[in-house]
Short mmCIF file of C-alpha atoms in Angstrom, two decimals:
data_model
loop_
_atom_site.label_atom_id
_atom_site.label_comp_id
_atom_site.label_asym_id
_atom_site.label_seq_id
_atom_site.Cartn_x
_atom_site.Cartn_y
_atom_site.Cartn_z
CA UNK A 1 78.01 118.29 97.89
CA UNK A 2 78.16 118.93 94.17
CA UNK A 3 81.79 117.75 94.20
CA UNK A 4 80.57 114.18 94.67
CA UNK A 5 78.63 113.77 91.42
CA UNK A 6 79.76 113.04 87.88
CA UNK A 7 76.84 114.31 85.82
CA UNK A 8 73.84 116.59 86.28
CA UNK A 9 70.61 116.04 84.37
CA UNK A 10 67.43 118.06 84.08
CA UNK A 11 64.55 115.61 84.10
CA UNK A 12 62.01 116.24 81.36
CA UNK A 13 59.52 113.46 81.92
CA UNK A 14 59.22 110.12 83.66
CA UNK A 15 57.18 107.03 83.14
CA UNK A 16 56.48 104.34 85.72
CA UNK A 17 55.43 100.74 85.20
CA UNK A 18 56.03 100.95 81.49
CA UNK A 19 55.74 97.56 79.90
CA UNK A 20 59.04 96.85 78.26
CA UNK A 21 58.53 93.17 77.63
CA UNK A 22 56.87 93.49 74.24
CA UNK A 23 58.91 95.20 71.56
CA UNK A 24 56.26 97.20 69.69
CA UNK A 25 54.39 98.48 72.69
CA UNK A 26 57.68 99.11 74.52
CA UNK A 27 59.02 101.52 71.94
CA UNK A 28 55.76 103.36 71.50
CA UNK A 29 55.26 103.76 75.27
CA UNK A 30 58.74 105.17 75.68
CA UNK A 31 58.18 107.48 72.73
CA UNK A 32 55.19 108.94 74.57
CA UNK A 33 57.65 110.55 76.98
CA UNK A 34 58.53 112.99 74.24
CA UNK A 35 54.98 114.32 74.12
CA UNK A 36 55.93 116.52 77.02
CA UNK A 37 54.36 119.96 76.80
CA UNK A 38 57.11 122.14 78.26
CA UNK A 39 60.02 121.68 75.87
CA UNK A 40 60.32 125.46 75.52
CA UNK A 41 60.96 125.90 79.21
CA UNK A 42 63.41 123.02 79.38
CA UNK A 43 65.35 124.25 76.37
CA UNK A 44 65.45 127.75 77.87
CA UNK A 45 67.05 126.40 81.03
CA UNK A 46 69.52 124.42 78.98
CA UNK A 47 70.34 127.50 76.90
CA UNK A 48 71.15 129.58 79.95
CA UNK A 49 73.51 126.89 81.24
CA UNK A 50 75.17 126.00 77.94
CA UNK A 51 75.17 129.52 76.44
CA UNK A 52 74.08 128.12 73.09
CA UNK A 53 73.19 130.97 70.73
CA UNK A 54 71.91 129.10 67.67
CA UNK A 55 68.45 128.09 66.55
CA UNK A 56 66.69 125.75 68.96
CA UNK A 57 63.46 125.35 67.01
CA UNK A 58 64.48 125.73 63.35
CA UNK A 59 62.16 125.48 60.36
CA UNK A 60 62.51 122.60 57.92
CA UNK A 61 64.37 124.83 55.44
CA UNK A 62 66.81 126.09 58.06
CA UNK A 63 67.44 122.48 59.07
CA UNK A 64 68.17 121.38 55.49
CA UNK A 65 70.55 124.27 54.90
CA UNK A 66 72.40 123.56 58.14
CA UNK A 67 72.61 119.83 57.33
CA UNK A 68 74.36 120.53 54.07
CA UNK A 69 76.79 122.81 55.89
CA UNK A 70 77.53 120.05 58.44
CA UNK A 71 78.34 117.57 55.70
CA UNK A 72 80.81 119.91 54.05
CA UNK A 73 82.43 120.78 57.41
CA UNK A 74 82.87 117.08 58.21
CA UNK A 75 84.63 116.63 54.89
CA UNK A 76 87.00 119.52 55.57
CA UNK A 77 87.90 118.14 59.01
CA UNK A 78 88.41 114.68 57.53
CA UNK A 79 90.89 116.04 54.99
CA UNK A 80 92.76 118.08 57.61
CA UNK A 81 92.92 114.99 59.85
CA UNK A 82 94.39 112.82 57.12
CA UNK A 83 97.21 115.34 56.64
CA UNK A 84 97.91 115.31 60.35
CA UNK A 85 97.94 111.50 60.63
CA UNK A 86 100.80 111.28 58.18
CA UNK A 87 102.84 113.59 60.40
CA UNK A 88 101.86 111.63 63.55
CA UNK A 89 102.96 108.28 62.19
CA UNK A 90 106.47 109.49 61.46
CA UNK A 91 106.66 111.13 64.91
CA UNK A 92 105.49 107.95 66.68
CA UNK A 93 108.20 105.86 65.03
CA UNK A 94 110.74 108.27 66.42
CA UNK A 95 109.22 108.16 69.94
CA UNK A 96 109.03 104.33 69.94
CA UNK A 97 112.73 104.14 69.25
CA UNK A 98 113.39 106.52 72.15
CA UNK A 99 111.32 104.60 74.68
CA UNK A 100 113.07 101.28 74.00
CA UNK A 101 116.43 102.98 74.45
CA UNK A 102 115.34 104.40 77.83
CA UNK A 103 113.84 101.05 78.93
CA UNK A 104 110.32 102.35 78.36
CA UNK A 105 108.02 101.81 81.31
CA UNK A 106 104.65 100.09 80.84
CA UNK A 107 102.93 102.76 82.93
CA UNK A 108 104.43 105.57 80.89
CA UNK A 109 103.05 104.11 77.63
CA UNK A 110 99.52 103.68 78.97
CA UNK A 111 99.60 107.17 80.40
CA UNK A 112 100.75 108.64 77.13
CA UNK A 113 98.12 106.68 75.22
CA UNK A 114 95.31 108.07 77.30
CA UNK A 115 96.73 111.59 77.18
CA UNK A 116 97.05 111.32 73.41
CA UNK A 117 93.52 110.08 72.87
CA UNK A 118 92.18 112.99 74.92
CA UNK A 119 94.36 115.44 72.98
CA UNK A 120 93.16 113.96 69.66
CA UNK A 121 89.51 114.52 70.59
CA UNK A 122 90.25 118.09 71.59
CA UNK A 123 92.17 118.67 68.36
CA UNK A 124 89.40 117.33 66.16
CA UNK A 125 86.85 119.48 67.92
CA UNK A 126 88.99 122.56 67.54
CA UNK A 127 89.57 121.76 63.85
CA UNK A 128 85.81 121.61 63.42
CA UNK A 129 85.26 124.86 65.30
CA UNK A 130 87.95 126.71 63.38
CA UNK A 131 86.59 125.58 60.02
CA UNK A 132 83.08 126.76 60.90
CA UNK A 133 82.87 130.41 59.87
CA UNK A 134 79.14 130.88 60.49
CA UNK A 135 77.71 133.25 63.08
CA UNK A 136 76.62 131.53 66.29
CA UNK A 137 73.04 132.65 65.69
CA UNK A 138 72.89 130.95 62.28
CA UNK A 139 73.76 127.53 63.58
CA UNK A 140 71.12 124.90 64.18
CA UNK A 141 71.00 122.86 67.38
CA UNK A 142 72.81 119.53 67.15
CA UNK A 143 71.85 116.80 69.53
CA UNK A 144 72.62 113.29 70.59
CA UNK A 145 70.24 110.79 72.14
CA UNK A 146 71.87 108.40 74.59
CA UNK A 147 70.13 105.57 76.33
CA UNK A 148 71.22 103.85 79.52
CA UNK A 149 69.46 100.68 80.46
CA UNK A 150 69.62 98.23 83.34
CA UNK A 151 67.27 95.31 83.82
CA UNK A 152 65.52 92.75 81.64
CA UNK A 153 63.84 94.25 78.63
CA UNK A 154 63.01 93.19 75.11
CA UNK A 155 64.63 96.28 73.62
CA UNK A 156 68.27 97.26 73.58
CA UNK A 157 69.54 100.70 74.53
CA UNK A 158 70.53 101.33 70.91
CA UNK A 159 67.03 100.55 69.69
CA UNK A 160 65.54 102.97 72.17
CA UNK A 161 68.12 105.64 71.38
CA UNK A 162 67.49 105.27 67.66
CA UNK A 163 63.74 105.36 67.92
CA UNK A 164 63.54 108.25 70.38
CA UNK A 165 66.30 110.13 68.61
CA UNK A 166 64.42 109.80 65.36
CA UNK A 167 61.19 111.08 66.91
CA UNK A 168 62.96 114.09 68.43
CA UNK A 169 64.62 114.88 65.14
CA UNK A 170 61.29 114.81 63.30
CA UNK A 171 59.61 116.91 65.95
CA UNK A 172 62.17 119.68 66.29
CA UNK A 173 64.30 119.57 63.11
CA UNK A 174 67.43 119.20 65.16
CA UNK A 175 70.59 117.85 63.56
CA UNK A 176 71.88 114.51 64.81
CA UNK A 177 75.57 114.50 65.73
CA UNK A 178 76.92 111.84 68.04
CA UNK A 179 80.25 113.55 68.61
CA UNK A 180 80.04 117.31 68.15
CA UNK A 181 76.60 117.81 69.68
CA UNK A 182 75.40 120.82 71.62
CA UNK A 183 72.67 119.05 73.52
CA UNK A 184 72.60 115.56 74.97
CA UNK A 185 69.21 114.02 75.70
CA UNK A 186 69.38 110.98 77.94
CA UNK A 187 66.91 108.17 78.43
CA UNK A 188 67.50 106.11 81.52
CA UNK A 189 65.66 102.84 81.88
CA UNK A 190 65.86 101.05 85.20
CA UNK A 191 63.60 97.97 85.41
CA UNK A 192 60.14 99.56 85.09
CA UNK A 193 61.08 103.17 85.55
CA UNK A 194 62.01 105.33 82.58
CA UNK A 195 63.05 108.94 82.58
CA UNK A 196 64.05 111.40 79.95
CA UNK A 197 66.55 114.09 80.80
CA UNK A 198 68.75 116.81 79.41
CA UNK A 199 72.42 116.80 80.33
CA UNK A 200 73.59 120.00 81.99
CA UNK A 201 77.21 118.87 82.27
CA UNK A 202 78.99 118.51 78.93
CA UNK A 203 81.86 116.47 80.37
CA UNK A 204 81.90 114.16 83.30
CA UNK A 205 83.03 116.16 86.29
CA UNK A 206 85.29 113.43 87.53
CA UNK A 207 88.28 114.53 85.49
CA UNK A 208 88.44 118.01 86.97
CA UNK A 209 91.66 117.78 88.97
CA UNK A 210 93.99 115.44 87.23
CA UNK A 211 95.88 116.20 84.06
CA UNK A 212 98.38 113.38 84.38
CA UNK A 213 96.57 110.06 84.49
CA UNK A 214 98.22 106.92 85.70
CA UNK A 215 97.21 103.28 85.46
CA UNK A 216 94.87 103.42 88.44
CA UNK A 217 93.76 107.05 88.73
CA UNK A 218 90.65 107.55 90.83
CA UNK A 219 87.85 109.87 89.77
CA UNK A 220 87.81 113.15 91.70
CA UNK A 221 84.20 112.42 92.60
CA UNK A 222 85.16 109.09 94.19
CA UNK A 223 88.04 110.81 96.04
CA UNK A 224 85.70 113.42 97.42
CA UNK A 225 83.33 110.78 98.72
CA UNK A 226 86.17 108.79 100.32
CA UNK A 227 87.35 111.92 102.09
CA UNK A 228 83.82 112.66 103.28
CA UNK A 229 83.61 109.20 104.83
CA UNK A 230 86.43 110.26 107.16
CA UNK A 231 84.44 113.28 108.45
CA UNK A 232 87.30 115.78 108.19
CA UNK A 233 87.32 119.01 110.20
CA UNK A 234 89.33 122.20 109.67
CA UNK A 235 92.76 121.80 111.24
CA UNK A 236 92.93 118.07 110.47
CA UNK A 237 96.06 116.51 109.04
CA UNK A 238 95.05 114.02 106.34
CA UNK A 239 97.57 111.44 105.18
CA UNK A 240 97.63 109.40 101.98
CA UNK A 241 100.76 107.24 102.25
CA UNK A 242 100.10 105.43 98.93
CA UNK A 243 99.02 108.45 96.91
CA UNK A 244 99.95 107.31 93.38
CA UNK A 245 99.13 110.29 91.17
CA UNK A 246 97.79 112.19 94.16
CA UNK A 247 94.08 112.14 93.23
CA UNK A 248 92.93 111.93 96.84
CA UNK A 249 95.14 114.62 98.41
CA UNK A 250 94.58 116.95 95.44
CA UNK A 251 90.82 116.65 95.85
CA UNK A 252 91.33 117.15 99.59
CA UNK A 253 93.30 120.35 99.03
CA UNK A 254 90.71 121.64 96.54
CA UNK A 255 87.58 120.75 98.45
CA UNK A 256 88.16 120.53 102.21
CA UNK A 257 88.55 123.84 103.98
CA UNK A 258 91.52 124.20 106.31
CA UNK A 259 92.94 120.68 106.09
CA UNK A 260 96.57 119.76 105.61
CA UNK A 261 96.95 116.93 103.09
CA UNK A 262 100.18 114.93 103.26
CA UNK A 263 100.83 112.74 100.24
CA UNK A 264 103.56 110.22 99.60
CA UNK A 265 104.46 107.20 97.51
CA UNK A 266 107.39 104.86 96.92
CA UNK A 267 107.30 104.78 93.11
CA UNK A 268 109.33 107.52 91.37
CA UNK A 269 106.83 107.57 88.49
CA UNK A 270 103.96 108.10 90.92
CA UNK A 271 105.88 110.95 92.53
CA UNK A 272 106.43 112.69 89.21
CA UNK A 273 102.75 112.27 88.27
CA UNK A 274 101.61 113.56 91.65
CA UNK A 275 104.03 116.46 91.36
CA UNK A 276 102.55 117.47 88.01
CA UNK A 277 98.98 117.17 89.24
CA UNK A 278 99.74 119.27 92.32
CA UNK A 279 101.48 122.02 90.35
CA UNK A 280 98.44 122.20 88.08
CA UNK A 281 95.92 122.76 90.84
CA UNK A 282 93.81 125.86 90.49
CA UNK A 283 94.29 128.76 92.86
CA UNK A 284 90.91 128.62 94.55
CA UNK A 285 91.82 125.70 96.75
CA UNK A 286 90.57 125.44 100.30
CA UNK A 287 93.37 123.48 101.97
CA UNK A 288 97.06 122.61 101.77
CA UNK A 289 99.11 119.81 100.29
CA UNK A 290 102.66 118.51 100.58
CA UNK A 291 104.35 115.62 98.82
CA UNK A 292 107.08 113.26 100.05
CA UNK A 293 108.92 110.25 98.71
CA UNK A 294 108.63 107.38 101.20
CA UNK A 295 107.88 103.72 101.84
CA UNK A 296 104.52 103.06 103.50
CA UNK A 297 105.93 99.99 105.27
CA UNK A 298 108.45 102.21 107.03
CA UNK A 299 106.97 105.71 107.32
CA UNK A 300 109.26 108.56 108.38
CA UNK A 301 106.51 110.04 110.51
CA UNK A 302 106.18 110.53 114.24
CA UNK A 303 103.81 108.43 116.32
CA UNK A 304 100.22 109.68 116.45
CA UNK A 305 100.85 112.75 114.30
CA UNK A 306 98.04 112.57 111.72
CA UNK A 307 94.31 112.79 112.36
CA UNK A 308 92.93 111.05 109.29
CA UNK A 309 94.15 108.60 106.68
CA UNK A 310 92.44 108.20 103.32
CA UNK A 311 94.08 105.92 100.82
CA UNK A 312 93.57 103.68 97.83
CA UNK A 313 95.33 100.41 98.70
CA UNK A 314 96.91 98.64 95.73
CA UNK A 315 94.41 96.44 93.97
CA UNK A 316 95.59 92.93 93.25
CA UNK A 317 94.66 93.31 89.58
CA UNK A 318 96.25 96.50 88.27
CA UNK A 319 99.26 97.13 90.44
CA UNK A 320 101.08 94.72 92.69
CA UNK A 321 99.90 91.12 92.97
CA UNK A 322 97.92 89.15 95.54
CA UNK A 323 101.07 87.68 97.07
CA UNK A 324 102.69 91.06 97.59
CA UNK A 325 99.43 92.42 98.92
CA UNK A 326 99.37 90.27 102.05
CA UNK A 327 102.78 91.45 103.16
CA UNK A 328 102.12 95.02 102.10
CA UNK A 329 98.76 95.29 103.83
CA UNK A 330 100.15 93.86 107.07
CA UNK A 331 103.00 96.32 107.21
CA UNK A 332 101.02 99.29 105.91
CA UNK A 333 98.11 98.88 108.35
CA UNK A 334 100.57 98.62 111.23
CA UNK A 335 102.48 101.71 110.17
CA UNK A 336 99.42 103.85 109.60
CA UNK A 337 98.11 102.57 112.93
CA UNK A 338 101.26 103.93 114.49
CA UNK A 339 101.09 107.33 112.79
CA UNK A 340 97.43 108.07 113.37
CA UNK A 341 96.06 109.55 116.61
CA UNK A 342 94.06 107.27 118.93
CA UNK A 343 90.45 107.15 117.71
CA UNK A 344 91.53 108.57 114.36
CA UNK A 345 89.62 107.57 111.23
CA UNK A 346 91.12 105.70 108.31
CA UNK A 347 89.31 105.16 105.02
CA UNK A 348 90.92 102.41 102.96
CA UNK A 349 89.73 101.57 99.46
CA UNK A 350 90.57 98.09 98.28
CA UNK A 351 89.53 95.32 95.95
CA UNK A 352 91.37 92.74 97.99
CA UNK A 353 88.81 92.52 100.79
CA UNK A 354 90.10 89.19 102.13
CA UNK A 355 93.58 90.52 102.74
CA UNK A 356 92.40 93.69 104.40
CA UNK A 357 89.86 92.05 106.71
CA UNK A 358 92.39 89.38 107.66
CA UNK A 359 94.94 92.05 108.49
CA UNK A 360 92.47 94.07 110.55
CA UNK A 361 91.46 91.01 112.56
CA UNK A 362 95.08 90.02 113.12
CA UNK A 363 95.82 93.35 114.78
CA UNK A 364 93.22 92.92 117.50
CA UNK A 365 92.08 96.20 118.98
CA UNK A 366 94.22 98.40 116.72
CA UNK A 367 91.45 98.87 114.16
CA UNK A 368 87.70 98.50 114.35
CA UNK A 369 85.45 98.61 111.29
CA UNK A 370 82.97 101.47 111.48
CA UNK A 371 81.43 101.23 108.04
CA UNK A 372 81.77 99.38 104.75
CA UNK A 373 80.80 100.93 101.40
CA UNK A 374 80.97 99.25 98.01
CA UNK A 375 81.94 101.19 94.91
CA UNK A 376 81.82 100.16 91.29
CA UNK A 377 85.05 101.31 89.67
CA UNK A 378 84.98 100.64 85.96
CA UNK A 379 83.56 97.16 86.42
CA UNK A 380 85.63 96.23 89.47
CA UNK A 381 83.70 95.96 92.72
CA UNK A 382 85.86 97.82 95.22
CA UNK A 383 85.17 98.29 98.91
CA UNK A 384 85.88 101.27 101.12
CA UNK A 385 86.48 100.39 104.76
CA UNK A 386 85.99 103.14 107.29
CA UNK A 387 88.15 102.20 110.27
CA UNK A 388 88.62 103.67 113.69
CA UNK A 389 91.95 103.46 115.43
CA UNK A 390 91.70 102.02 118.96
CA UNK A 391 92.50 104.12 122.02
CA UNK A 392 95.45 102.20 123.39
CA UNK A 393 99.05 102.89 122.46
CA UNK A 394 100.62 100.71 119.81
CA UNK A 395 102.98 99.10 122.32
CA UNK A 396 100.08 98.02 124.53
CA UNK A 397 98.20 96.56 121.58
CA UNK A 398 101.21 94.66 120.29
CA UNK A 399 101.96 93.35 123.78
CA UNK A 400 98.43 91.99 124.05
CA UNK A 401 98.80 90.31 120.67
CA UNK A 402 102.07 88.71 121.74
CA UNK A 403 100.42 87.36 124.89
CA UNK A 404 97.59 85.93 122.80
CA UNK A 405 100.08 84.17 120.56
CA UNK A 406 102.04 82.76 123.48
CA UNK A 407 98.91 81.37 125.07
CA UNK A 408 98.23 79.50 121.85
CA UNK B 1 90.00 130.77 83.73
CA UNK B 2 92.63 128.46 85.16
CA UNK B 3 95.29 130.14 87.25
CA UNK B 4 98.44 128.17 87.76
CA UNK B 5 99.47 128.74 91.34
CA UNK B 6 102.92 129.23 92.65
CA UNK B 7 104.77 125.94 92.70
CA UNK B 8 104.27 123.85 95.88
CA UNK B 9 107.30 122.91 97.98
CA UNK B 10 108.07 121.34 101.34
CA UNK B 11 106.64 123.31 104.24
CA UNK B 12 107.84 123.47 107.82
CA UNK B 13 104.59 121.89 108.97
CA UNK B 14 105.61 118.73 107.13
CA UNK B 15 109.10 118.93 108.60
CA UNK B 16 107.51 118.97 112.04
CA UNK B 17 106.03 115.51 111.40
CA UNK B 18 109.08 113.88 109.80
CA UNK B 19 111.50 111.65 111.67
CA UNK B 20 114.33 109.26 110.85
CA UNK B 21 113.30 106.77 113.55
CA UNK B 22 112.43 104.32 110.77
CA UNK B 23 116.18 103.81 110.28
CA UNK B 24 117.97 100.90 111.90
CA UNK B 25 119.91 101.94 114.97
CA UNK B 26 118.16 105.27 115.43
CA UNK B 27 116.35 105.67 118.75
CA UNK B 28 114.67 109.05 118.44
CA UNK B 29 115.56 110.59 115.08
CA UNK B 30 113.72 113.81 115.78
CA UNK B 31 113.79 116.62 114.97
CA UNK B 32 115.60 116.43 111.66
CA UNK B 33 118.12 119.12 110.89
CA UNK B 34 117.55 121.24 107.79
CA UNK B 35 120.17 122.33 105.29
CA UNK B 36 118.35 124.63 102.89
CA UNK B 37 119.90 125.53 99.55
CA UNK B 38 116.87 127.19 98.00
CA UNK B 39 114.05 128.65 100.03
CA UNK B 40 110.94 130.33 98.73
CA UNK B 41 108.80 132.70 100.74
CA UNK B 42 105.29 132.90 99.33
CA UNK B 43 101.99 134.36 100.37
CA UNK B 44 98.99 132.21 101.21
CA UNK B 45 95.59 133.17 102.51
CA UNK B 46 95.53 133.28 106.31
CA UNK B 47 93.08 130.86 107.92
CA UNK B 48 93.01 131.52 111.66
CA UNK B 49 90.86 128.48 112.43
CA UNK B 50 93.39 126.21 110.73
CA UNK B 51 96.36 127.74 112.55
CA UNK B 52 94.82 127.69 116.01
CA UNK B 53 93.74 124.05 115.58
CA UNK B 54 97.06 122.88 114.25
CA UNK B 55 99.22 124.43 116.98
CA UNK B 56 98.44 121.78 119.64
CA UNK B 57 99.49 119.09 117.13
CA UNK B 58 102.95 120.57 116.66
CA UNK B 59 106.17 120.06 118.51
CA UNK B 60 106.65 123.75 119.17
CA UNK B 61 110.30 123.52 120.05
CA UNK B 62 111.12 121.64 116.88
CA UNK B 63 109.20 124.18 114.83
CA UNK B 64 111.05 127.11 116.32
CA UNK B 65 114.43 125.43 115.95
CA UNK B 66 113.72 124.53 112.34
CA UNK B 67 112.58 128.04 111.42
CA UNK B 68 115.51 129.54 113.23
CA UNK B 69 118.05 127.24 111.57
CA UNK B 70 117.04 128.52 108.16
CA UNK B 71 116.86 132.11 109.32
CA UNK B 72 113.11 132.52 109.08
CA UNK B 73 111.89 132.47 112.65
CA UNK B 74 111.20 136.19 112.50
CA UNK B 75 109.85 137.26 115.85
CA UNK B 76 108.18 133.96 116.56
CA UNK B 77 108.44 133.33 120.31
CA UNK B 78 110.54 130.40 121.44
CA UNK B 79 107.96 129.40 124.05
CA UNK B 80 104.38 128.80 123.13
CA UNK B 81 102.19 131.31 124.92
CA UNK B 82 98.88 130.53 126.60
CA UNK B 83 95.60 131.70 125.13
CA UNK B 84 97.03 131.98 121.61
CA UNK B 85 93.65 131.22 119.97
CA UNK B 86 92.57 134.85 120.23
CA UNK B 87 95.90 136.44 119.46
CA UNK B 88 95.58 137.10 115.74
CA UNK B 89 98.99 138.72 115.43
CA UNK B 90 100.61 135.64 116.91
CA UNK B 91 98.57 133.30 114.74
CA UNK B 92 99.68 135.18 111.65
CA UNK B 93 103.32 134.71 112.61
CA UNK B 94 102.72 130.98 113.03
CA UNK B 95 100.88 130.85 109.71
CA UNK B 96 103.88 132.44 108.03
CA UNK B 97 106.39 130.00 109.45
CA UNK B 98 104.25 126.90 108.89
CA UNK B 99 102.97 127.55 105.39
CA UNK B 100 104.75 130.43 103.71
CA UNK B 101 108.39 129.41 104.07
CA UNK B 102 109.02 126.61 101.60
CA UNK B 103 112.13 124.56 100.96
CA UNK B 104 112.77 123.86 97.30
CA UNK B 105 116.19 122.22 97.48
CA UNK B 106 118.29 121.07 100.39
CA UNK B 107 118.65 118.24 102.86
CA UNK B 108 117.08 116.87 106.01
CA UNK B 109 119.66 115.52 108.45
CA UNK B 110 119.20 112.70 110.96
CA UNK B 111 120.33 114.06 114.36
CA UNK B 112 121.81 110.70 115.44
CA UNK B 113 123.42 109.19 112.38
CA UNK B 114 124.03 112.30 110.33
CA UNK B 115 122.37 110.61 107.36
CA UNK B 116 121.20 113.12 104.80
CA UNK B 117 117.80 112.92 103.09
CA UNK B 118 117.77 115.04 99.92
CA UNK B 119 115.02 117.53 99.12
CA UNK B 120 114.63 118.35 95.45
CA UNK B 121 111.82 120.19 93.69
CA UNK B 122 110.23 120.60 97.09
CA UNK B 123 109.97 116.83 97.67
CA UNK B 124 111.99 115.19 100.46
CA UNK B 125 113.23 111.70 99.63
CA UNK B 126 112.92 109.59 102.76
CA UNK B 127 113.57 106.21 101.15
CA UNK B 128 116.14 104.08 102.95
CA UNK B 129 118.80 101.81 101.49
CA UNK B 130 118.73 98.05 102.11
CA UNK B 131 121.34 98.23 104.87
CA UNK B 132 119.50 100.96 106.75
CA UNK B 133 116.33 98.93 107.33
#
């Protein structure tokens, strides 16, 4: 179950029916949430999870000393970074020349960009850590206050974060650091409900499997939930015929006990990404995975040989186009209908609902819709269709469709 | 700690599902012949539930022929016995053939047209050319 969530928070206090329509009273009512009596207990729990060894409730003097130290550390890192940037710029010019010579692919650039930005963050953090020679016990807790807000209010999330963050800082003498913090305190405001929590997960858990990101990589948490929608059992063969970077089958192999995940794609770049992601899977996986290079519109698979299909159909926006989609969906849904066992479950994620529903209807009794779930993927409203393959053989179904056409 | 596992390659379970029927002019296209240049025998944790549930989904004959053609059938029986679910020794043999014998490089061969599908880095390339569709 825990594989389906991105973040875990320990709730400190909640407030219901808080009036957030008047600025002054809004901020002071939210600030009251901090007057929670059991901070010691909460911080203890956080300490045991995060293994933080420094001072959680420092005195004013300890805070001031630590603040000065932070400023000087930041300066050291800044200087080190400037040196490194000079080297990077000359390297990048060299790489740019190379990629135009090889007919540089758009996907490759975006992938490298994202990889680089992640590497830069890691490098900066490690520079900071290496320059800090203090004992763990001498350090003072650094925190960040983040506010998430949805609904109509007279305050912005930044205003709340600033005001609450300031109050916490005064109360506990913690150091504010938005980037290199030890503790993240989160305020979540939904309409009238407000809660204050402590983050127990330093990084979103959704990036756990993939090291090689592509243009449309799905979060591992979304993949897990898609797989769950198909109700897999041990001994099931799960197919993803449009696997891209392999996010779904990799999550399947890691999380579902005793399932055989077959992945495949047509794009050579997708295959090399999937290959890398598979080779980097950790040892404690529960299932199996195999990768093939194929065309979903003409699958080299026997009839009725897989139990489950879970796939992320190309979205019109990021890969492929709406025109291509109609043709692709028609052929793909027919092929996977051929390869799946009668009554088998298929979970198809798509943004192009019209095309998919049209295709499903056009194939008569081949597919029936069991369930529809909407997912928000980075701003795009995507839909997961849980389909059940009909009982009849493909030939029978196609014959019936032909008869229907002839009658018309 | 992150342990990098042994590299993953094509398993005989996958081979059991693959066919060249998608090619123009091919009527059956199954089972595909195997020409193996590099084979790897690895060790994976035995899961008896998985093996006993997967056996009814296999074409047993094709599995045996495939394992035999690359010299790794061991003492796997050519005929599938009854009541295999409780025969752990038998299940372990099946587990070995299905999951522990991996093909790194080689070819899959269509039994009707002779067309070769290359396998490299453990990935079979089943893409067809324009004229084969």
